Amino acid sequence: MTVTKLSEHVSGGTPHRVLQPADWARPVGYSNGMEARGRTVFVGGQIGWTGQCKFEAHDLPGQVRQTLENIVAILREAGAGPEHITTMTWYVLDRKKYSASLKEIGAAYKATIGRHFPAMAVVEVSGLVEDEALVEIQATAVVPD
């Protein structure tokens, strides 16, 4: 197994290490695994509404952008930033819409999180608690000691 610093793969860097088996194809837009040490910050599932619980976007890329902005705001409260995220789980209502919107979702991701790609999973679900929500994202971050 090859263990390398993420900063060797993308600009901006991170204090964490990417776990990438040497004989595996390199993933695009996520990491297979990450190693981190420090203070753990757990971000509960966030959806695409504002801090005042109002949906301003009604399309998936717009809700993804707002959801990611919500995650960054919560991380900021803990003295953390997007570069500290080690894992994210995305819950989407429609994986076909997700796949069809990857270019716009990628642009929203890079504008909000940057070129930091933690370990991720995307799961299609039959519903979310809020009827207008199209996506929910849960994140974990580790802030170095």
PDB file of C-alpha atoms in Angstrom:
ATOM      1  CA  MET A   1       0.000   0.000   0.000  1.00  0.00           C
ATOM      2  CA  THR A   2       1.292   3.447  -0.893  1.00  0.00           C
ATOM      3  CA  VAL A   3       0.586   6.138   1.671  1.00  0.00           C
ATOM      4  CA  THR A   4       1.147   9.669   0.428  1.00  0.00           C
ATOM      5  CA  LYS A   5       0.321  13.167   1.545  1.00  0.00           C
ATOM      6  CA  LEU A   6      -2.672  14.570  -0.276  1.00  0.00           C
ATOM      7  CA  SER A   7      -0.640  17.700  -0.996  1.00  0.00           C
ATOM      8  CA  GLU A   8       1.403  15.565  -3.385  1.00  0.00           C
ATOM      9  CA  HIS A   9      -1.752  15.032  -5.457  1.00  0.00           C
ATOM     10  CA  VAL A  10      -3.623  18.331  -5.328  1.00  0.00           C
ATOM     11  CA  SER A  11      -2.928  21.969  -4.618  1.00  0.00           C
ATOM     12  CA  GLY A  12      -3.886  23.404  -1.258  1.00  0.00           C
ATOM     13  CA  GLY A  13      -2.674  20.374   0.649  1.00  0.00           C
ATOM     14  CA  THR A  14      -4.032  18.875   3.819  1.00  0.00           C
ATOM     15  CA  PRO A  15      -2.530  17.636   7.057  1.00  0.00           C
ATOM     16  CA  HIS A  16      -3.966  14.165   6.326  1.00  0.00           C
ATOM     17  CA  ARG A  17      -2.609  11.267   4.295  1.00  0.00           C
ATOM     18  CA  VAL A  18      -4.320   9.567   1.381  1.00  0.00           C
ATOM     19  CA  LEU A  19      -4.345   5.761   1.498  1.00  0.00           C
ATOM     20  CA  GLN A  20      -3.937   4.536  -2.069  1.00  0.00           C
ATOM     21  CA  PRO A  21      -2.923   0.931  -2.829  1.00  0.00           C
ATOM     22  CA  ALA A  22      -0.094   1.112  -5.376  1.00  0.00           C
ATOM     23  CA  ASP A  23      -1.754  -1.277  -7.833  1.00  0.00           C
ATOM     24  CA  TRP A  24      -5.180   0.436  -7.780  1.00  0.00           C
ATOM     25  CA  ALA A  25      -6.410   2.957 -10.313  1.00  0.00           C
ATOM     26  CA  ARG A  26      -6.359   6.476  -8.878  1.00  0.00           C
ATOM     27  CA  PRO A  27      -9.905   7.657  -8.067  1.00  0.00           C
ATOM     28  CA  VAL A  28     -11.255  10.882  -9.528  1.00  0.00           C
ATOM     29  CA  GLY A  29     -13.016  13.306  -7.181  1.00  0.00           C
ATOM     30  CA  TYR A  30     -12.537  11.311  -3.963  1.00  0.00           C
ATOM     31  CA  SER A  31      -9.963   9.261  -2.050  1.00  0.00           C
ATOM     32  CA  ASN A  32     -10.226   5.568  -1.232  1.00  0.00           C
ATOM     33  CA  GLY A  33      -9.089   6.207   2.318  1.00  0.00           C
ATOM     34  CA  MET A  34      -7.520   8.831   4.560  1.00  0.00           C
ATOM     35  CA  GLU A  35      -5.440   8.749   7.714  1.00  0.00           C
ATOM     36  CA  ALA A  36      -5.662  11.587  10.215  1.00  0.00           C
ATOM     37  CA  ARG A  37      -4.771  12.433  13.800  1.00  0.00           C
ATOM     38  CA  GLY A  38      -6.215  15.194  15.937  1.00  0.00           C
ATOM     39  CA  ARG A  39      -9.529  16.611  17.157  1.00  0.00           C
ATOM     40  CA  THR A  40     -12.537  15.062  15.413  1.00  0.00           C
ATOM     41  CA  VAL A  41     -15.431  17.220  14.223  1.00  0.00           C
ATOM     42  CA  PHE A  42     -18.673  15.472  13.271  1.00  0.00           C
ATOM     43  CA  VAL A  43     -21.025  17.372  10.968  1.00  0.00           C
ATOM     44  CA  GLY A  44     -24.577  16.062  11.034  1.00  0.00           C
ATOM     45  CA  GLY A  45     -26.441  15.599   7.779  1.00  0.00           C
ATOM     46  CA  GLN A  46     -26.819  18.951   6.060  1.00  0.00           C
ATOM     47  CA  ILE A  47     -29.324  19.739   3.318  1.00  0.00           C
ATOM     48  CA  GLY A  48     -29.609  22.462   0.703  1.00  0.00           C
ATOM     49  CA  TRP A  49     -31.385  25.109   2.722  1.00  0.00           C
ATOM     50  CA  THR A  50     -29.964  28.274   4.214  1.00  0.00           C
ATOM     51  CA  GLY A  51     -29.153  28.835   7.872  1.00  0.00           C
ATOM     52  CA  GLN A  52     -32.716  30.201   8.169  1.00  0.00           C
ATOM     53  CA  CYS A  53     -34.160  26.864   6.908  1.00  0.00           C
ATOM     54  CA  LYS A  54     -35.225  28.257   3.515  1.00  0.00           C
ATOM     55  CA  PHE A  55     -34.614  26.579   0.171  1.00  0.00           C
ATOM     56  CA  GLU A  56     -33.290  29.103  -2.334  1.00  0.00           C
ATOM     57  CA  ALA A  57     -32.201  26.476  -4.869  1.00  0.00           C
ATOM     58  CA  HIS A  58     -34.580  23.905  -6.284  1.00  0.00           C
ATOM     59  CA  ASP A  59     -32.104  22.056  -8.504  1.00  0.00           C
ATOM     60  CA  LEU A  60     -29.553  19.455  -7.401  1.00  0.00           C
ATOM     61  CA  PRO A  61     -26.349  21.434  -8.165  1.00  0.00           C
ATOM     62  CA  GLY A  62     -27.722  24.489  -6.347  1.00  0.00           C
ATOM     63  CA  GLN A  63     -28.692  22.444  -3.325  1.00  0.00           C
ATOM     64  CA  VAL A  64     -25.301  20.710  -3.330  1.00  0.00           C
ATOM     65  CA  ARG A  65     -23.578  24.117  -3.272  1.00  0.00           C
ATOM     66  CA  GLN A  66     -25.741  25.300  -0.336  1.00  0.00           C
ATOM     67  CA  THR A  67     -25.251  22.010   1.503  1.00  0.00           C
ATOM     68  CA  LEU A  68     -21.476  22.286   1.146  1.00  0.00           C
ATOM     69  CA  GLU A  69     -21.590  25.923   2.281  1.00  0.00           C
ATOM     70  CA  ASN A  70     -23.502  24.756   5.362  1.00  0.00           C
ATOM     71  CA  ILE A  71     -20.821  22.157   6.106  1.00  0.00           C
ATOM     72  CA  VAL A  72     -18.046  24.753   5.765  1.00  0.00           C
ATOM     73  CA  ALA A  73     -19.924  27.117   8.126  1.00  0.00           C
ATOM     74  CA  ILE A  74     -20.214  24.391  10.762  1.00  0.00           C
ATOM     75  CA  LEU A  75     -16.548  23.472  10.382  1.00  0.00           C
ATOM     76  CA  ARG A  76     -15.629  27.140  10.834  1.00  0.00           C
ATOM     77  CA  GLU A  77     -17.416  27.062  14.217  1.00  0.00           C
ATOM     78  CA  ALA A  78     -14.961  24.340  15.255  1.00  0.00           C
ATOM     79  CA  GLY A  79     -11.913  26.218  13.963  1.00  0.00           C
ATOM     80  CA  ALA A  80     -11.710  23.860  11.002  1.00  0.00           C
ATOM     81  CA  GLY A  81     -11.888  24.206   7.253  1.00  0.00           C
ATOM     82  CA  PRO A  82     -12.715  22.071   4.228  1.00  0.00           C
ATOM     83  CA  GLU A  83      -9.116  20.801   4.112  1.00  0.00           C
ATOM     84  CA  HIS A  84      -9.759  18.961   7.394  1.00  0.00           C
ATOM     85  CA  ILE A  85     -12.626  16.832   6.014  1.00  0.00           C
ATOM     86  CA  THR A  86     -11.671  13.156   6.068  1.00  0.00           C
ATOM     87  CA  THR A  87     -14.931  11.562   4.947  1.00  0.00           C
ATOM     88  CA  MET A  88     -18.284  12.530   3.449  1.00  0.00           C
ATOM     89  CA  THR A  89     -21.431  10.517   2.824  1.00  0.00           C
ATOM     90  CA  TRP A  90     -23.819  11.950   0.245  1.00  0.00           C
ATOM     91  CA  TYR A  91     -27.470  10.893   0.158  1.00  0.00           C
ATOM     92  CA  VAL A  92     -29.241  11.727  -3.116  1.00  0.00           C
ATOM     93  CA  LEU A  93     -32.819  11.129  -4.199  1.00  0.00           C
ATOM     94  CA  ASP A  94     -31.920  10.334  -7.804  1.00  0.00           C
ATOM     95  CA  ARG A  95     -28.538   8.932  -8.803  1.00  0.00           C
ATOM     96  CA  LYS A  96     -29.298   9.443 -12.506  1.00  0.00           C
ATOM     97  CA  LYS A  97     -29.839  13.174 -11.902  1.00  0.00           C
ATOM     98  CA  TYR A  98     -26.684  13.139  -9.785  1.00  0.00           C
ATOM     99  CA  SER A  99     -24.690  11.521 -12.600  1.00  0.00           C
ATOM    100  CA  ALA A 100     -26.190  13.842 -15.214  1.00  0.00           C
ATOM    101  CA  SER A 101     -25.247  16.873 -13.073  1.00  0.00           C
ATOM    102  CA  LEU A 102     -21.656  15.887 -12.249  1.00  0.00           C
ATOM    103  CA  LYS A 103     -20.114  18.819 -14.135  1.00  0.00           C
ATOM    104  CA  GLU A 104     -22.220  21.375 -12.244  1.00  0.00           C
ATOM    105  CA  ILE A 105     -21.868  19.499  -8.942  1.00  0.00           C
ATOM    106  CA  GLY A 106     -18.082  19.364  -9.449  1.00  0.00           C
ATOM    107  CA  ALA A 107     -17.986  23.121 -10.059  1.00  0.00           C
ATOM    108  CA  ALA A 108     -20.029  23.752  -6.893  1.00  0.00           C
ATOM    109  CA  TYR A 109     -17.765  21.397  -4.936  1.00  0.00           C
ATOM    110  CA  LYS A 110     -14.540  23.032  -6.121  1.00  0.00           C
ATOM    111  CA  ALA A 111     -15.939  26.526  -5.467  1.00  0.00           C
ATOM    112  CA  THR A 112     -16.865  25.572  -1.896  1.00  0.00           C
ATOM    113  CA  ILE A 113     -14.453  22.834  -0.789  1.00  0.00           C
ATOM    114  CA  GLY A 114     -11.592  23.408  -3.220  1.00  0.00           C
ATOM    115  CA  ARG A 115      -9.412  20.640  -4.601  1.00  0.00           C
ATOM    116  CA  HIS A 116      -9.595  18.533  -1.440  1.00  0.00           C
ATOM    117  CA  PHE A 117     -11.075  15.091  -2.031  1.00  0.00           C
ATOM    118  CA  PRO A 118     -11.705  13.041   1.126  1.00  0.00           C
ATOM    119  CA  ALA A 119     -12.992   9.484   1.277  1.00  0.00           C
ATOM    120  CA  MET A 120     -16.590   9.617   0.008  1.00  0.00           C
ATOM    121  CA  ALA A 121     -19.671   7.543  -0.633  1.00  0.00           C
ATOM    122  CA  VAL A 122     -22.822   8.469  -2.559  1.00  0.00           C
ATOM    123  CA  VAL A 123     -26.030   6.629  -1.698  1.00  0.00           C
ATOM    124  CA  GLU A 124     -29.391   6.838  -3.459  1.00  0.00           C
ATOM    125  CA  VAL A 125     -32.256   7.035  -0.970  1.00  0.00           C
ATOM    126  CA  SER A 126     -36.029   6.977  -1.376  1.00  0.00           C
ATOM    127  CA  GLY A 127     -36.567  10.147   0.640  1.00  0.00           C
ATOM    128  CA  LEU A 128     -35.139  12.748   2.978  1.00  0.00           C
ATOM    129  CA  VAL A 129     -36.775  14.296   6.042  1.00  0.00           C
ATOM    130  CA  GLU A 130     -37.454  17.639   4.308  1.00  0.00           C
ATOM    131  CA  ASP A 131     -39.680  17.241   1.252  1.00  0.00           C
ATOM    132  CA  GLU A 132     -37.824  19.888  -0.797  1.00  0.00           C
ATOM    133  CA  ALA A 133     -34.373  18.429  -0.088  1.00  0.00           C
ATOM    134  CA  LEU A 134     -32.654  16.715  -3.011  1.00  0.00           C
ATOM    135  CA  VAL A 135     -29.386  15.918  -1.214  1.00  0.00           C
ATOM    136  CA  GLU A 136     -28.067  15.451   2.314  1.00  0.00           C
ATOM    137  CA  ILE A 137     -24.369  15.295   3.150  1.00  0.00           C
ATOM    138  CA  GLN A 138     -22.764  14.150   6.391  1.00  0.00           C
ATOM    139  CA  ALA A 139     -19.084  14.909   7.004  1.00  0.00           C
ATOM    140  CA  THR A 140     -16.311  14.140   9.457  1.00  0.00           C
ATOM    141  CA  ALA A 141     -13.236  16.325   9.812  1.00  0.00           C
ATOM    142  CA  VAL A 142     -10.039  15.959  11.825  1.00  0.00           C
ATOM    143  CA  VAL A 143      -8.192  19.066  12.973  1.00  0.00           C
ATOM    144  CA  PRO A 144      -4.526  18.368  13.748  1.00  0.00           C
ATOM    145  CA  ASP A 145      -3.422  18.839  17.353  1.00  0.00           C
TER     146      ASP A 145
END
